[in-house]
Coordinates of C-alpha atoms in Angstrom, one line a residue:
M79 CA 50.8 -30.9 80.8
N80 CA 50.1 -29.3 77.4
G81 CA 51.0 -30.3 73.9
P82 CA 54.2 -28.2 73.5
I83 CA 55.5 -29.3 76.9
D84 CA 54.7 -32.9 76.1
G85 CA 56.5 -32.6 72.9
L86 CA 59.6 -31.1 74.6
L87 CA 59.7 -33.9 77.2
S88 CA 59.2 -36.5 74.5
T89 CA 62.1 -35.1 72.6
L90 CA 64.3 -35.2 75.7
H91 CA 63.4 -38.8 76.3
L92 CA 66.1 -40.8 74.5
T93 CA 66.1 -44.6 73.9
D94 CA 69.2 -46.5 74.9
T95 CA 69.7 -48.9 72.0
G96 CA 71.9 -51.2 74.1
A97 CA 74.5 -51.1 71.3
R98 CA 78.0 -50.8 72.6
T99 CA 81.2 -50.4 70.6
T100 CA 83.6 -47.9 72.0
E101 CA 80.6 -45.6 72.4
D102 CA 77.1 -45.5 73.9
I103 CA 74.3 -45.3 71.3
F104 CA 70.9 -43.6 71.8
T105 CA 68.1 -42.5 69.5
G106 CA 65.6 -39.7 69.8
P107 CA 62.7 -38.2 67.8
S108 CA 62.7 -35.0 65.8
Q109 CA 60.1 -32.3 66.5
W110 CA 58.0 -31.0 63.7
M111 CA 59.1 -27.6 62.4
P112 CA 57.3 -25.6 59.8
L113 CA 60.3 -25.3 57.5
G114 CA 61.3 -29.0 57.8
R115 CA 64.7 -28.4 59.5
V116 CA 65.4 -29.7 63.0
F117 CA 65.5 -26.8 65.5
G118 CA 69.2 -26.4 66.7
G119 CA 68.2 -26.1 70.3
Q120 CA 66.5 -29.5 70.1
V121 CA 69.5 -31.4 68.9
L122 CA 71.7 -29.6 71.4
A123 CA 69.4 -30.6 74.3
Q124 CA 69.2 -34.2 73.1
S125 CA 73.0 -34.5 72.6
L126 CA 73.4 -33.2 76.2
M127 CA 70.8 -35.7 77.5
A128 CA 72.7 -38.5 75.8
A129 CA 76.0 -37.4 77.4
M130 CA 74.2 -37.1 80.8
H131 CA 73.1 -40.7 80.6
T132 CA 76.7 -41.8 80.7
V133 CA 77.9 -39.8 83.6
D134 CA 77.4 -40.4 87.3
E135 CA 74.5 -38.4 88.8
A136 CA 76.9 -36.7 91.2
R137 CA 78.6 -35.0 88.3
V138 CA 76.7 -32.0 86.9
I139 CA 77.2 -30.4 83.5
H140 CA 79.0 -27.1 83.7
S141 CA 80.0 -26.4 80.0
M142 CA 79.6 -27.5 76.4
H143 CA 80.9 -26.5 73.0
G144 CA 79.1 -27.7 69.9
Y145 CA 79.2 -27.2 66.1
F146 CA 76.2 -27.5 63.8
L147 CA 77.5 -29.5 60.8
R148 CA 74.4 -30.1 58.6
P149 CA 70.7 -29.1 58.8
G150 CA 68.6 -31.9 60.3
D151 CA 65.5 -33.3 58.7
V152 CA 62.3 -33.4 60.9
A153 CA 61.1 -36.4 59.0
H154 CA 63.7 -38.7 60.5
P155 CA 64.8 -39.6 64.0
I156 CA 68.3 -38.8 65.3
T157 CA 71.0 -41.2 66.5
F158 CA 73.4 -40.1 69.2
S159 CA 76.8 -41.6 69.9
V160 CA 78.6 -40.8 73.1
D161 CA 82.3 -41.2 73.6
R162 CA 83.4 -41.4 77.2
L163 CA 86.6 -39.3 76.7
H164 CA 87.7 -39.0 80.3
D165 CA 86.6 -39.6 83.9
G166 CA 88.9 -37.9 86.5
R167 CA 88.6 -37.4 90.2
S168 CA 86.4 -34.4 89.8
F169 CA 85.6 -33.9 86.1
S170 CA 84.2 -36.1 83.3
T171 CA 84.3 -35.2 79.6
R172 CA 82.0 -36.6 76.9
R173 CA 81.8 -36.1 73.2
T174 CA 78.5 -36.5 71.5
H175 CA 77.9 -36.8 67.8
A176 CA 74.3 -36.6 66.4
Y177 CA 73.6 -38.4 63.1
Q178 CA 70.9 -38.7 60.5
N179 CA 71.1 -41.1 57.6
G180 CA 74.7 -41.9 58.6
Q181 CA 75.8 -38.3 58.4
P182 CA 76.8 -36.1 61.5
I183 CA 74.6 -33.1 62.0
L184 CA 76.1 -31.9 65.3
S185 CA 79.3 -32.5 67.2
L186 CA 79.8 -31.3 70.8
I187 CA 82.0 -31.8 73.8
A188 CA 80.5 -31.4 77.3
S189 CA 82.2 -31.3 80.7
F190 CA 80.8 -32.4 84.1
Q191 CA 82.0 -31.8 87.6
T192 CA 81.3 -33.0 91.1
R193 CA 79.8 -30.2 93.2
D194 CA 82.6 -28.2 94.9
E195 CA 83.0 -25.1 97.1
G196 CA 85.0 -22.1 96.0
V197 CA 85.1 -18.3 95.5
E198 CA 81.9 -16.9 94.1
H199 CA 80.8 -13.7 92.3
Q200 CA 78.6 -12.7 89.4
L201 CA 77.7 -9.8 87.2
D202 CA 74.4 -8.3 88.4
M203 CA 71.2 -8.6 86.5
P204 CA 70.0 -5.3 85.0
S205 CA 67.5 -3.7 87.4
D206 CA 65.7 -1.3 85.0
L207 CA 63.9 -3.8 82.8
P208 CA 60.1 -4.4 82.7
D209 CA 58.5 -7.4 84.3
P210 CA 57.4 -10.2 82.0
E211 CA 53.8 -9.8 82.9
S212 CA 53.9 -6.3 81.4
L213 CA 55.1 -7.5 78.0
P214 CA 53.2 -9.1 75.1
S215 CA 53.7 -12.8 74.5
T216 CA 54.5 -14.2 71.1
A217 CA 50.9 -15.3 70.8
D218 CA 49.8 -11.7 71.4
V219 CA 52.1 -10.6 68.6
L220 CA 51.7 -13.4 66.0
G221 CA 48.5 -15.2 67.0
S222 CA 46.3 -13.5 64.4
I223 CA 48.7 -14.2 61.4
D224 CA 47.7 -17.1 59.1
H225 CA 51.1 -18.5 58.4
D226 CA 52.8 -21.8 59.4
V227 CA 55.8 -20.2 61.0
A228 CA 53.6 -17.6 62.9
R229 CA 51.3 -20.3 64.1
Y230 CA 54.2 -22.4 65.3
W231 CA 56.0 -19.6 67.1
S232 CA 52.8 -18.3 68.7
S233 CA 51.2 -21.5 69.9
E234 CA 53.4 -24.6 69.4
R235 CA 56.7 -23.7 70.9
A236 CA 57.3 -25.0 74.5
F237 CA 58.5 -21.6 75.8
D238 CA 56.8 -18.3 76.2
V239 CA 59.3 -15.7 75.0
R240 CA 58.7 -12.0 75.7
H241 CA 61.1 -9.3 74.2
I242 CA 62.6 -6.2 75.6
P243 CA 62.2 -3.6 74.0
S244 CA 60.0 -5.4 71.4
P245 CA 60.1 -8.5 69.2
V246 CA 61.8 -8.5 65.8
Y247 CA 59.5 -11.0 64.1
L248 CA 57.8 -8.6 61.7
R249 CA 59.7 -5.4 62.1
V250 CA 62.4 -3.7 64.1
E251 CA 61.0 -0.9 66.2
G252 CA 63.0 1.8 67.9
E253 CA 66.8 2.2 67.9
H254 CA 68.9 -0.2 65.9
V255 CA 71.3 -1.5 68.5
P256 CA 73.1 -4.8 68.9
R257 CA 71.5 -5.8 72.2
Q258 CA 68.2 -6.9 73.7
A259 CA 66.7 -9.0 76.4
V260 CA 63.9 -11.6 76.6
W261 CA 62.0 -13.1 79.4
M262 CA 61.3 -16.8 78.8
K263 CA 59.5 -19.6 80.6
A264 CA 58.2 -23.0 79.7
Y265 CA 54.5 -23.1 79.2
G266 CA 53.9 -25.9 81.6
R267 CA 55.5 -27.6 84.6
L268 CA 58.5 -29.8 84.0
P269 CA 59.5 -32.8 86.2
D270 CA 61.9 -32.1 89.1
D271 CA 64.8 -33.8 87.2
P272 CA 67.6 -31.1 87.3
N273 CA 69.2 -32.6 84.1
Q274 CA 66.0 -32.1 82.2
H275 CA 66.0 -28.4 83.2
R276 CA 69.6 -28.0 82.2
A277 CA 69.0 -29.5 78.8
A278 CA 65.8 -27.6 78.4
L279 CA 67.7 -24.4 79.2
A280 CA 70.2 -25.2 76.3
Y281 CA 67.1 -25.8 74.1
A282 CA 65.6 -22.4 74.9
S283 CA 68.9 -20.6 74.6
D284 CA 68.9 -21.1 70.9
Y285 CA 65.6 -19.3 70.2
S286 CA 66.7 -15.7 70.2
I287 CA 70.5 -15.6 70.7
L288 CA 71.2 -14.3 67.2
E289 CA 68.5 -11.6 67.3
P290 CA 70.8 -8.8 68.5
I291 CA 72.6 -9.1 65.1
L292 CA 69.3 -8.6 63.3
R293 CA 68.2 -5.7 65.6
A294 CA 71.5 -3.9 65.0
H295 CA 70.7 -3.6 61.3
G296 CA 67.0 -3.2 61.4
V297 CA 66.4 -6.7 59.9
A298 CA 63.3 -8.6 61.0
W299 CA 62.8 -12.3 60.7
A300 CA 60.1 -11.7 58.1
T301 CA 62.6 -10.0 55.7
P302 CA 62.3 -11.7 52.3
G303 CA 65.5 -13.6 51.4
L304 CA 67.0 -13.5 54.9
K305 CA 69.1 -16.5 55.7
V306 CA 70.1 -17.3 59.3
A307 CA 71.8 -20.5 60.6
S308 CA 73.5 -21.4 63.8
L309 CA 77.2 -22.4 63.3
D310 CA 78.3 -23.1 66.8
H311 CA 77.0 -22.9 70.3
A312 CA 78.8 -22.7 73.7
M313 CA 77.2 -22.7 77.1
W314 CA 78.3 -22.6 80.7
W315 CA 76.0 -23.5 83.6
H316 CA 76.8 -21.6 86.8
R317 CA 73.9 -22.4 89.1
D318 CA 70.7 -24.5 89.1
A319 CA 67.5 -23.0 87.8
R320 CA 64.0 -24.2 86.7
V321 CA 63.0 -23.4 83.2
D322 CA 59.3 -23.4 84.2
D323 CA 60.0 -20.1 86.2
W324 CA 60.6 -16.8 84.5
L325 CA 64.3 -16.4 83.4
L326 CA 65.8 -13.2 81.9
F327 CA 68.1 -13.7 78.9
T328 CA 70.2 -10.6 78.2
Q329 CA 71.9 -10.6 74.8
E330 CA 74.4 -8.5 72.9
S331 CA 76.4 -8.9 69.6
P332 CA 80.0 -7.6 69.8
S333 CA 80.7 -8.2 66.1
A334 CA 79.3 -9.1 62.7
S335 CA 81.4 -9.5 59.5
G336 CA 81.9 -11.8 56.6
G337 CA 78.3 -13.1 56.6
R338 CA 78.7 -14.2 60.3
G339 CA 77.7 -12.6 63.6
L340 CA 78.6 -13.4 67.2
S341 CA 76.1 -13.1 70.1
L342 CA 76.8 -13.4 73.8
G343 CA 74.2 -13.9 76.5
R344 CA 73.6 -14.2 80.2
I345 CA 70.6 -16.0 81.8
Y346 CA 69.3 -14.9 85.2
T347 CA 66.5 -16.1 87.6
R348 CA 63.9 -13.5 88.4
E349 CA 65.6 -13.1 91.7
G350 CA 68.8 -12.0 90.0
R351 CA 71.0 -15.2 90.2
L352 CA 73.2 -15.7 87.2
V353 CA 72.6 -19.3 86.1
A354 CA 74.2 -19.6 82.7
S355 CA 76.2 -17.8 80.0
V356 CA 75.9 -18.5 76.3
A357 CA 77.8 -17.7 73.1
Q358 CA 76.8 -18.4 69.5
E359 CA 78.1 -17.6 66.1
G360 CA 75.7 -17.7 63.2
M361 CA 75.5 -17.2 59.5
V362 CA 73.5 -14.1 58.8
R363 CA 72.9 -13.2 55.2
V364 CA 70.5 -10.4 54.1
P365 CA 69.6 -9.7 50.5
D366 CA 71.3 -6.3 50.4
P367 CA 73.1 -5.5 53.7
A368 CA 73.6 -1.8 52.7
T369 CA 69.8 -1.4 52.6
F370 CA 69.5 -2.0 56.4
D371 CA 72.5 0.0 57.8

């Protein structure tokens, strides 16, 4: 294991407080972030792990819908309350609220299902994209920059993220279009627990999902005065996958207006199996939007 992977696994390891009212109560740590706010993917993954702890192992998560309510503070742990909304013959539904200092920072509902047989199809993975080995890593792009955010993104994140056609950290190169793709893979091996891989996939899905909005308008993350925040996040798990193998995350933004943008994504294994779909709306505010169109 290495530091970032140990940090990810530590974050996903929740403590069952033993407290029971009408809900199950868990606590978890906050990962350090250079700007002091909890990474949205972290609290998503932890909230899912909390819900998973209350569901029979034979029932697998297939969807979740969550709203980010307040920014989290990395200086404080997070409390998770799980309401066992429903257990049917095939499906179970859970609602998780994440709290800091008595205030909710995330609310989500997740659904679980027993494994079943049925019709099957998928949209094919794009076949004309470069392999991850041919692309620069985030460390290659940002490793020489002496800045807290650059250091964190280049060497302290748990996932290697490689952009197609190029990253938008410092500048937006090429055509300004509302679509991109990234290859992503955990930097180290994770345990064989499928639930950890499902939660970690939700964690990683929050890294770059809003970037097609930025790319469409030529706005890099380094743009002075740029403000971006996740508002909600939805995810559907279609098939099992390991996050410590390369995964292709294709992304597009169908619309941006009113200081908000919507992005949609699909996640494939390297062999072309569609394993998850993602949707997120975010607040995107640039100092002078007309400057970038």
